[in-house]
Amino acid sequence: MMRMQPSLGALTGLEAALAALLDGVVPVAPTLLPLHQTLGKIGAAMPPLVHAQPTRDTAKTDGWACRALDLAGASAYSPLPLTAIPVWVEA
């Protein structure tokens, strides 16, 4: 059974808690890896691209194409006006 320490009636201040939490923490140096070794890793920056990916407009089905950024926060109950005219894409 775990024993609880008696409360002194005061909370730890934010600055003191952050100082204790971050004491000795240093940033991790980035590592360059070939693309085939990056599965499961987190990118620190967008890799440079020689050309746009995909190289052409593609879609699984015909329909209107919008940027995800233009739809951020939109839902069935909270629609947003589009900031640009959508493009029709043929599959």
mmCIF file of C-alpha atoms in Angstrom:
data_model
loop_
_atom_site.group_PDB
_atom_site.id
_atom_site.type_symbol
_atom_site.label_atom_id
_atom_site.label_comp_id
_atom_site.label_asym_id
_atom_site.label_seq_id
_atom_site.Cartn_x
_atom_site.Cartn_y
_atom_site.Cartn_z
ATOM 1 C CA MET A 1 0.000 0.000 0.000
ATOM 2 C CA MET A 2 1.351 3.404 -0.973
ATOM 3 C CA ARG A 3 1.634 5.929 1.794
ATOM 4 C CA MET A 4 0.686 9.542 1.037
ATOM 5 C CA GLN A 5 2.758 12.372 2.456
ATOM 6 C CA PRO A 6 0.808 14.948 4.417
ATOM 7 C CA SER A 7 -0.074 18.063 2.429
ATOM 8 C CA LEU A 8 1.544 21.304 3.475
ATOM 9 C CA GLY A 9 -1.359 23.235 1.962
ATOM 10 C CA ALA A 10 0.650 24.863 -0.828
ATOM 11 C CA LEU A 11 1.022 24.000 -4.488
ATOM 12 C CA THR A 12 4.349 24.040 -6.293
ATOM 13 C CA GLY A 13 4.684 27.196 -8.376
ATOM 14 C CA LEU A 14 4.758 26.942 -12.157
ATOM 15 C CA GLU A 15 8.316 28.269 -12.462
ATOM 16 C CA ALA A 16 9.623 25.827 -9.823
ATOM 17 C CA ALA A 17 7.784 22.895 -11.425
ATOM 18 C CA LEU A 18 9.112 23.753 -14.896
ATOM 19 C CA ALA A 19 12.645 24.197 -13.552
ATOM 20 C CA ALA A 20 12.507 20.773 -11.871
ATOM 21 C CA LEU A 21 11.005 19.142 -14.956
ATOM 22 C CA LEU A 22 13.423 20.669 -17.460
ATOM 23 C CA ASP A 23 16.587 20.407 -15.334
ATOM 24 C CA GLY A 24 19.218 18.697 -17.481
ATOM 25 C CA VAL A 25 17.004 18.443 -20.568
ATOM 26 C CA VAL A 26 18.841 19.321 -23.781
ATOM 27 C CA PRO A 27 17.617 19.332 -27.401
ATOM 28 C CA VAL A 28 18.263 16.211 -29.446
ATOM 29 C CA ALA A 29 20.578 16.787 -32.407
ATOM 30 C CA PRO A 30 18.942 16.132 -35.785
ATOM 31 C CA THR A 31 20.144 13.144 -37.795
ATOM 32 C CA LEU A 32 20.099 12.856 -41.581
ATOM 33 C CA LEU A 33 18.703 9.520 -42.779
ATOM 34 C CA PRO A 34 17.956 8.056 -46.201
ATOM 35 C CA LEU A 35 14.242 7.964 -46.934
ATOM 36 C CA HIS A 36 13.984 4.160 -46.625
ATOM 37 C CA GLN A 37 15.199 4.362 -42.978
ATOM 38 C CA THR A 38 12.688 6.979 -41.833
ATOM 39 C CA LEU A 39 9.649 4.781 -41.175
ATOM 40 C CA GLY A 40 8.435 5.528 -37.642
ATOM 41 C CA LYS A 41 10.648 8.607 -37.281
ATOM 42 C CA ILE A 42 9.569 12.236 -36.835
ATOM 43 C CA GLY A 43 10.844 14.812 -39.302
ATOM 44 C CA ALA A 44 12.495 17.933 -37.877
ATOM 45 C CA ALA A 45 12.087 19.781 -41.169
ATOM 46 C CA MET A 46 10.534 19.313 -44.580
ATOM 47 C CA PRO A 47 13.042 17.656 -46.943
ATOM 48 C CA PRO A 48 13.958 19.628 -50.058
ATOM 49 C CA LEU A 49 11.956 18.524 -53.099
ATOM 50 C CA VAL A 50 13.262 18.567 -56.652
ATOM 51 C CA HIS A 51 9.697 18.887 -57.974
ATOM 52 C CA ALA A 52 6.163 18.877 -56.604
ATOM 53 C CA GLN A 53 4.779 15.593 -55.299
ATOM 54 C CA PRO A 54 2.677 14.180 -56.817
ATOM 55 C CA THR A 55 3.904 15.432 -60.171
ATOM 56 C CA ARG A 56 0.344 15.925 -61.467
ATOM 57 C CA ASP A 57 -3.168 16.340 -60.083
ATOM 58 C CA THR A 58 -4.424 12.886 -59.148
ATOM 59 C CA ALA A 59 -7.543 11.575 -57.493
ATOM 60 C CA LYS A 60 -9.097 8.188 -56.802
ATOM 61 C CA THR A 61 -12.446 9.540 -58.007
ATOM 62 C CA ASP A 62 -13.537 12.645 -59.872
ATOM 63 C CA GLY A 63 -14.303 15.578 -57.607
ATOM 64 C CA TRP A 64 -13.417 18.962 -56.213
ATOM 65 C CA ALA A 65 -9.925 19.408 -54.749
ATOM 66 C CA CYS A 66 -9.357 21.701 -51.776
ATOM 67 C CA ARG A 67 -6.276 22.297 -49.654
ATOM 68 C CA ALA A 68 -6.518 20.826 -46.147
ATOM 69 C CA LEU A 69 -5.411 24.209 -44.778
ATOM 70 C CA ASP A 70 -8.509 25.822 -46.335
ATOM 71 C CA LEU A 71 -10.776 23.341 -44.508
ATOM 72 C CA ALA A 72 -9.150 23.406 -41.043
ATOM 73 C CA GLY A 73 -11.825 23.716 -38.369
ATOM 74 C CA ALA A 74 -14.754 23.114 -40.712
ATOM 75 C CA SER A 75 -17.434 20.550 -39.876
ATOM 76 C CA ALA A 76 -21.027 19.748 -40.755
ATOM 77 C CA TYR A 77 -22.160 21.990 -37.897
ATOM 78 C CA SER A 78 -19.533 24.694 -38.413
ATOM 79 C CA PRO A 79 -18.992 25.293 -42.144
ATOM 80 C CA LEU A 80 -16.321 27.720 -43.330
ATOM 81 C CA PRO A 81 -16.275 29.779 -46.521
ATOM 82 C CA LEU A 82 -13.523 28.670 -48.914
ATOM 83 C CA THR A 83 -10.629 31.092 -49.385
ATOM 84 C CA ALA A 84 -9.987 29.896 -52.961
ATOM 85 C CA ILE A 85 -12.069 28.399 -55.743
ATOM 86 C CA PRO A 86 -11.773 24.570 -55.672
ATOM 87 C CA VAL A 87 -10.313 22.793 -58.694
ATOM 88 C CA TRP A 88 -12.150 19.946 -60.442
ATOM 89 C CA VAL A 89 -9.907 16.878 -60.704
ATOM 90 C CA GLU A 90 -10.548 13.938 -63.028
ATOM 91 C CA ALA A 91 -9.535 10.483 -61.749
#
